[in-house]
Amino acid sequence: MSLSISNNGLNLIKRFESCKLTAYKAVNTEKYWTIGWGHYGPDVRQGQTITQSQADAYLKSDCATAEKAVNRYSGKYHWNQNQFDALVSFTFNCGIGNLNTLLNNGNRAISEISAKITAYNKSGGKILKGLVTRRETEKELFDKSVAPTSSIAISNSVQFIKPVSYLQTDPKWKNHNYSAKGEKKTIGSSGCGVTASAMVIATLKDKNVTPITTAEWSMAHGYKALNQGTYYSYFVPQFNQYGITCRQLNSSNLYGKPSSSAHTEALNALKNGNWVIACMGKGQYTSSGHFILLYKYENGYIYVNDPASTKADRIKNTWDLFAKQVKYMWVITVPDSFKPKTPISSISNKIGKISNCTNLNMRKEPQIKNGNVVKILSRNDEVYVLSEKNNWYQIKTKDNIVGYVSGKYVVIL
C-alpha cells in the first residue's frame, strides 16, 4: 500500500529548508522564481506573495514526486512510516537518482541502506556541515522503530463508491432544452455540468434525479451561460438544495499549472473517498471546456464519470495529465454512510509468535523449493502478520524482512 509523508516527515524537511513568502531568485540566471519551502517553477510569478498555509500546501504537493519514488520500492521493503518519511526527505533534497543509488535499485538490505544514508553529505565534492546534520537526522528517523503491539486495532478500510453514470447524450434527455435567453441549446450540446451534478444527487440523495431535473433548476435560477455551458457559480447552490456539501477549491484558472494548494486538496479528497467535479481545459477531455466527475484515485490514476464519453482513456487516466489540464475544481463530500467498508481479515495486521518448531525457514515466496529461504526464525520469535492465503502467512520480522511461513507455525497473539 502506498504511503504519504506524515507531519513528522514534513517537519523534518522544514527544519533544513528555509521558507520565504515572497517570490525570489536564488541565482539571477534561474529561469523561474522560487517561493515558500523551495517551490520553484513556471507557476511562481515575480512579486508573488503567499500565506504560510499556502507555503505548507506547496511543500506537501512538491513532496508527491519523492513520495512516488520511495513508494516504488514498497513492495520489496514494506516501509514503516519512519523509514518512508526519512527517505522522502532524502529524495526531496538529493533527488530520485540518488535514492535509487542509495537503495541500489532495491538490492540493499534495510541495514545496508541505513549505513549508507550519511555518505550523502557533499556538494561539489565538499562535505557540508548542514548536509552532515541532515543525513544524521534522516538516519536517526530511519532507524527509529515503529513497533506494532499486540493491541493493534482491526479497523475497516474505506473503499470508493462509484456514482451513478449519466451521459448527456442519452436519448432520454439529449434533446431536452437547456438554453439561456436568446439561444437554443440542449442537454446533449451544453449540459455536461448539470449532468455531472445529476450523477452526484442521484447517488447521494434522490435516485429519481436526472439531467433534466438539474437542467431545469439551472435555467430557472439563471445559471445557464449564453452560448456556453453552465456558470461556475451553479454547483454550490444546486447541491445546497439537496443538503450536499460542495466547495469550490480555486477562483483563478489553473490550466497548465499542475501544482497548487487546490490540487493538493482535490487529491486528498479523492484519497479519502470524496468526489471532485472538474472543469477541464483543452486536451484529453475537450477542445474548449468540459465538466467531469472524479470519484477515485489509486496508484497515480484518476477514475472518472465523463458526461460525454465512456472511452477508456477518458474514464481512467493519470493524475499528472489531469493536473495539467484542469481549470477549476469543486469537492463533493461523500457521507461516511455511503463509503462501503471491507472488513480486514481477522488474521491480517496482527502480531504472531513462531511456535511448534525450533527453527523455521522463512521463504521469499509461498512455496517450498531450493534457494527460497530468506531467514531462519526461532521458536517464540514475534512477527507481524501482513496477510494470509492458502494457509501461507506473509510476515514481517522485527528487522523488517518480509517473507512467507506456513500458518501452522504461527500463533496469533
XYZ file of C-alpha atoms in Angstrom:
413
model
C 0.000 0.000 0.000
C 1.290 3.467 -0.884
C 2.264 5.780 1.962
C 2.138 9.567 2.246
C 4.593 11.676 4.190
C 3.473 12.391 7.752
C 3.580 15.702 9.605
C 6.684 14.383 11.326
C 8.370 13.957 7.956
C 7.252 17.370 6.741
C 8.647 18.963 9.898
C 11.986 17.245 9.263
C 12.150 18.800 5.797
C 11.125 22.206 7.134
C 13.917 22.011 9.704
C 16.502 22.069 6.912
C 14.717 24.228 4.331
C 14.062 27.960 4.549
C 10.638 29.419 3.868
C 10.075 32.706 2.055
C 6.575 34.027 1.447
C 7.654 36.384 -1.353
C 8.926 35.083 -4.699
C 12.694 35.285 -5.177
C 15.536 34.037 -7.356
C 18.398 32.414 -5.501
C 20.518 32.997 -8.619
C 19.654 35.704 -11.148
C 20.168 33.327 -14.070
C 17.446 30.926 -12.880
C 14.605 30.571 -15.378
C 11.805 30.589 -12.790
C 11.085 32.151 -9.413
C 11.001 30.344 -6.069
C 8.585 30.757 -3.168
C 7.652 29.023 0.096
C 9.706 25.987 1.078
C 11.715 25.997 -2.143
C 8.725 25.729 -4.505
C 10.156 26.512 -7.957
C 8.511 26.583 -11.353
C 6.532 28.445 -14.020
C 3.551 28.880 -11.682
C 5.572 31.267 -9.458
C 5.493 34.917 -10.565
C 7.755 37.847 -9.836
C 6.361 39.822 -6.897
C 4.054 36.981 -5.825
C 3.303 36.601 -2.107
C 1.628 33.708 -0.313
C 0.481 32.826 3.187
C 2.212 30.335 5.455
C -0.593 27.819 4.914
C -0.155 28.144 1.149
C 3.593 27.583 1.549
C 2.894 24.433 3.571
C 0.444 23.221 0.918
C 3.056 23.772 -1.808
C 5.536 21.716 0.226
C 3.107 18.825 0.595
C 2.395 18.932 -3.125
C 6.102 19.132 -4.007
C 6.751 16.031 -1.912
C 4.497 13.995 -4.213
C 7.317 13.162 -6.651
C 9.576 11.989 -3.828
C 6.710 10.002 -2.281
C 6.076 8.240 -5.593
C 9.769 7.370 -5.959
C 10.003 5.874 -2.456
C 6.686 4.034 -2.872
C 8.110 2.283 -5.953
C 10.114 0.145 -3.545
C 7.308 -0.501 -1.039
C 6.567 -3.941 -2.461
C 10.074 -5.085 -1.562
C 10.728 -3.231 1.688
C 7.257 -2.617 3.186
C 8.460 0.682 4.661
C 7.239 1.718 8.060
C 6.230 5.377 8.397
C 9.565 6.493 9.866
C 11.585 4.845 7.099
C 9.295 6.328 4.482
C 9.465 9.851 5.942
C 13.252 9.719 6.173
C 13.621 8.605 2.557
C 11.150 11.199 1.245
C 13.216 13.887 2.989
C 16.367 12.363 1.485
C 14.834 12.261 -2.018
C 13.398 15.781 -1.715
C 16.946 17.005 -1.028
C 19.106 14.637 -3.106
C 16.849 13.599 -5.980
C 15.450 10.327 -7.305
C 18.725 9.241 -8.876
C 20.488 9.311 -5.522
C 17.586 7.424 -3.924
C 17.970 4.645 -6.492
C 21.720 4.591 -5.809
C 21.174 4.538 -2.048
C 18.871 1.527 -2.381
C 20.999 0.005 -5.155
C 17.740 -0.239 -7.113
C 16.210 -2.373 -4.389
C 19.122 -4.757 -3.889
C 20.304 -3.486 -0.486
C 19.040 -4.730 2.856
C 17.434 -2.304 5.327
C 20.580 -2.316 7.497
C 22.771 -1.518 4.462
C 20.508 1.380 3.450
C 20.729 2.809 6.951
C 24.525 2.596 6.912
C 24.763 4.399 3.549
C 22.470 7.384 4.253
C 25.134 9.506 5.957
C 27.515 9.203 2.972
C 25.407 11.721 1.029
C 26.829 14.770 2.776
C 28.738 16.509 -0.035
C 28.056 19.279 -2.516
C 30.582 19.956 -5.251
C 32.805 17.286 -3.715
C 32.998 19.100 -0.363
C 31.480 17.918 2.908
C 28.926 20.439 4.171
C 28.048 20.666 7.851
C 24.362 21.224 7.078
C 24.217 18.064 4.967
C 26.061 16.076 7.637
C 23.439 17.097 10.189
C 20.542 16.440 7.820
C 21.747 12.959 6.882
C 22.325 12.068 10.540
C 18.798 13.236 11.368
C 17.311 11.226 8.492
C 19.261 8.134 9.542
C 18.074 8.533 13.125
C 14.467 8.674 11.946
C 15.003 5.795 9.503
C 16.325 3.609 12.326
C 13.589 4.569 14.778
C 11.266 1.605 15.113
C 7.517 1.747 14.758
C 6.893 -1.357 16.744
C 3.453 -2.904 16.357
C 1.831 -4.064 19.571
C -0.499 -6.908 20.338
C -3.318 -4.393 20.761
C -3.361 -3.415 17.074
C -6.877 -2.338 16.170
C -8.563 -4.248 13.381
C -10.297 -1.446 11.537
C -12.383 -1.212 8.419
C -10.729 0.104 5.270
C -12.542 2.837 3.342
C -13.410 1.777 -0.181
C -14.519 4.006 -3.050
C -18.085 4.304 -4.223
C -18.766 4.867 -7.899
C -21.599 7.331 -8.569
C -24.451 6.722 -10.967
C -23.218 7.274 -14.515
C -25.222 9.548 -16.833
C -24.346 10.592 -20.384
C -25.585 13.959 -21.575
C -26.139 12.327 -24.978
C -28.561 9.719 -23.621
C -31.669 9.712 -25.880
C -33.831 10.133 -22.775
C -32.709 13.752 -22.417
C -30.108 14.755 -25.019
C -32.689 16.848 -26.927
C -34.192 18.417 -23.816
C -33.975 22.206 -23.738
C -31.021 23.721 -21.900
C -30.863 27.319 -23.053
C -30.282 30.829 -21.836
C -32.435 33.649 -23.211
C -31.533 34.303 -26.837
C -30.234 30.838 -27.734
C -31.431 27.325 -28.422
C -29.289 24.654 -26.760
C -29.861 21.169 -25.392
C -28.525 18.987 -22.611
C -26.733 16.978 -25.281
C -24.873 20.010 -26.599
C -24.275 22.054 -23.431
C -25.314 20.040 -20.385
C -22.104 18.415 -19.109
C -22.227 20.469 -15.891
C -25.823 19.673 -14.988
C -25.270 16.035 -15.980
C -22.304 15.773 -13.595
C -24.337 17.271 -10.759
C -27.256 14.927 -11.513
C -24.928 11.940 -11.042
C -23.985 13.190 -7.585
C -27.526 13.960 -6.447
C -28.990 10.721 -7.818
C -26.357 8.717 -5.951
C -26.363 10.530 -2.625
C -29.908 11.883 -2.258
C -32.588 11.064 -4.811
C -32.330 8.288 -7.384
C -35.098 9.919 -9.432
C -32.985 12.980 -10.251
C -31.779 13.091 -13.874
C -30.010 15.726 -16.003
C -33.484 17.052 -16.873
C -34.049 17.846 -13.179
C -30.787 19.720 -12.783
C -31.028 21.470 -16.158
C -34.473 22.836 -15.275
C -33.196 24.096 -11.901
C -30.136 25.682 -13.504
C -32.192 27.544 -16.103
C -34.810 28.643 -13.537
C -32.090 30.197 -11.375
C -30.068 31.831 -14.152
C -27.039 29.530 -14.208
C -27.083 28.711 -17.940
C -24.405 30.818 -19.649
C -25.295 32.299 -23.035
C -23.602 30.419 -25.882
C -21.596 28.404 -23.367
C -22.398 25.783 -20.768
C -23.074 26.238 -17.060
C -21.786 29.067 -14.881
C -19.162 28.068 -12.290
C -21.379 29.593 -9.591
C -24.037 26.921 -10.225
C -22.660 23.961 -8.287
C -22.639 25.125 -4.668
C -26.265 26.379 -4.584
C -27.508 23.401 -6.609
C -26.045 20.933 -4.124
C -27.204 23.039 -1.184
C -30.759 22.366 -2.347
C -30.191 18.701 -1.513
C -28.076 19.126 1.613
C -24.880 18.025 -0.156
C -21.658 19.739 0.898
C -19.800 21.249 -2.052
C -16.864 23.636 -2.003
C -15.105 25.387 -4.884
C -11.341 24.989 -4.499
C -9.996 27.754 -6.733
C -11.143 31.053 -8.174
C -8.325 31.517 -10.700
C -7.671 29.330 -13.736
C -5.191 26.511 -13.012
C -4.771 25.334 -16.609
C -1.124 24.497 -17.260
C -0.243 24.926 -13.567
C -0.184 21.354 -12.220
C 0.935 22.210 -8.692
C -1.177 24.267 -6.288
C -2.891 24.026 -2.933
C -6.142 23.297 -4.827
C -4.520 20.285 -6.492
C -3.398 19.036 -3.088
C -6.870 19.454 -1.592
C -8.517 17.688 -4.528
C -6.109 14.765 -4.388
C -6.564 14.371 -0.628
C -10.340 14.491 -1.068
C -10.214 11.646 -3.592
C -7.906 9.607 -1.358
C -10.477 9.977 1.435
C -13.338 8.679 -0.692
C -14.843 12.041 -1.691
C -15.538 13.253 -5.221
C -14.317 16.128 -7.384
C -16.158 17.935 -10.159
C -13.625 19.455 -12.539
C -13.865 21.894 -15.410
C -11.283 20.764 -17.942
C -9.377 22.839 -20.457
C -8.063 21.943 -23.910
C -6.546 18.467 -24.092
C -7.710 14.945 -23.343
C -11.305 15.833 -22.445
C -12.227 18.848 -24.545
C -11.131 21.397 -27.122
C -12.535 24.263 -25.029
C -14.281 23.483 -21.721
C -15.955 20.419 -20.201
C -17.140 19.232 -16.763
C -16.277 15.748 -15.492
C -16.784 13.910 -12.192
C -13.802 12.218 -10.487
C -14.689 9.571 -7.924
C -11.478 7.660 -7.219
C -7.673 7.983 -7.110
C -5.426 4.939 -6.999
C -1.755 4.379 -7.829
C -1.414 7.600 -9.785
C -4.652 7.210 -11.750
C -7.987 9.004 -11.577
C -11.314 7.297 -12.267
C -13.931 9.441 -13.985
C -17.604 9.606 -14.860
C -17.399 11.656 -18.056
C -20.819 13.006 -19.134
C -19.735 12.916 -22.784
C -17.743 9.700 -23.171
C -17.089 6.148 -21.997
C -13.768 5.807 -23.830
C -11.130 4.030 -21.769
C -8.693 6.952 -21.711
C -11.424 9.325 -20.560
C -12.783 7.257 -17.695
C -9.297 6.388 -16.407
C -6.156 8.432 -16.876
C -3.194 9.725 -14.918
C -3.377 12.344 -12.210
C -0.403 14.089 -13.826
C -2.284 14.623 -17.093
C -5.414 15.755 -15.253
C -3.454 18.229 -13.113
C -2.043 19.923 -16.218
C -5.399 20.262 -17.992
C -7.845 21.087 -15.191
C -9.077 24.691 -14.862
C -11.432 24.713 -11.859
C -12.389 22.181 -9.173
C -15.157 21.564 -6.634
C -15.017 18.967 -3.837
C -18.147 16.956 -3.048
C -18.192 15.497 0.466
C -19.442 11.910 0.351
C -21.032 10.972 3.714
C -19.324 8.104 5.523
C -22.544 6.106 5.343
C -22.077 5.883 1.566
C -18.497 4.632 1.772
C -18.648 0.828 1.855
C -16.414 -0.902 4.337
C -14.452 -4.037 3.614
C -13.586 -5.905 6.798
C -9.905 -6.688 7.042
C -9.076 -10.327 7.657
C -9.114 -11.325 11.310
C -5.623 -12.717 10.759
C -4.052 -9.817 8.853
C -2.448 -6.923 10.720
C -1.822 -8.839 13.929
C 1.149 -9.898 15.988
C 2.102 -13.557 15.866
C 4.679 -15.802 17.510
C 6.653 -18.659 15.971
C 5.647 -21.951 17.561
C 5.697 -25.726 17.062
C 9.303 -25.794 15.840
C 12.847 -24.925 16.924
C 13.993 -23.377 13.623
C 11.689 -22.271 10.812
C 12.557 -21.379 7.218
C 11.111 -18.004 6.187
C 10.679 -18.069 2.419
C 10.763 -15.490 -0.382
C 7.655 -16.977 -1.986
C 4.812 -19.074 -0.535
C 6.205 -22.405 -1.685
C 8.807 -24.954 -0.689
C 11.734 -25.087 -3.121
C 15.516 -24.779 -3.125
C 17.012 -21.291 -2.825
C 13.783 -19.846 -1.475
C 14.857 -19.153 2.132
C 15.468 -15.556 3.297
C 15.825 -16.056 7.050
C 15.811 -18.716 9.782
C 13.328 -17.972 12.564
C 13.474 -19.339 16.091
C 10.765 -20.535 18.451
C 8.962 -17.617 20.181
C 10.173 -15.002 17.670
C 7.486 -12.329 17.331
C 6.435 -11.372 13.794
C 3.907 -9.034 12.197
C 1.367 -10.895 10.055
C 0.620 -8.906 6.869
C -1.761 -11.293 5.102
C -2.860 -14.909 4.740
C -3.608 -17.022 1.693
C -3.950 -20.781 1.406
C -2.534 -21.089 4.950
C 0.677 -19.270 3.993
C 1.260 -16.199 6.160
C 3.088 -13.206 4.741
C 5.025 -11.846 7.726
C 7.477 -9.094 8.606
C 10.205 -9.569 11.193
C 11.476 -7.003 13.685
C 14.363 -6.214 11.316
C 11.820 -5.538 8.529
C 12.460 -8.640 6.441
C 9.299 -9.774 4.639
C 8.601 -13.345 3.621
C 6.302 -16.333 3.987
C 5.832 -19.168 6.504
C 3.266 -21.887 6.912
C 0.381 -20.819 9.135
C 0.711 -23.956 11.257
C 3.877 -22.496 12.784
C 2.379 -19.131 13.800
C 0.268 -18.461 16.885
C -1.722 -15.201 16.744
C -1.232 -13.267 19.988
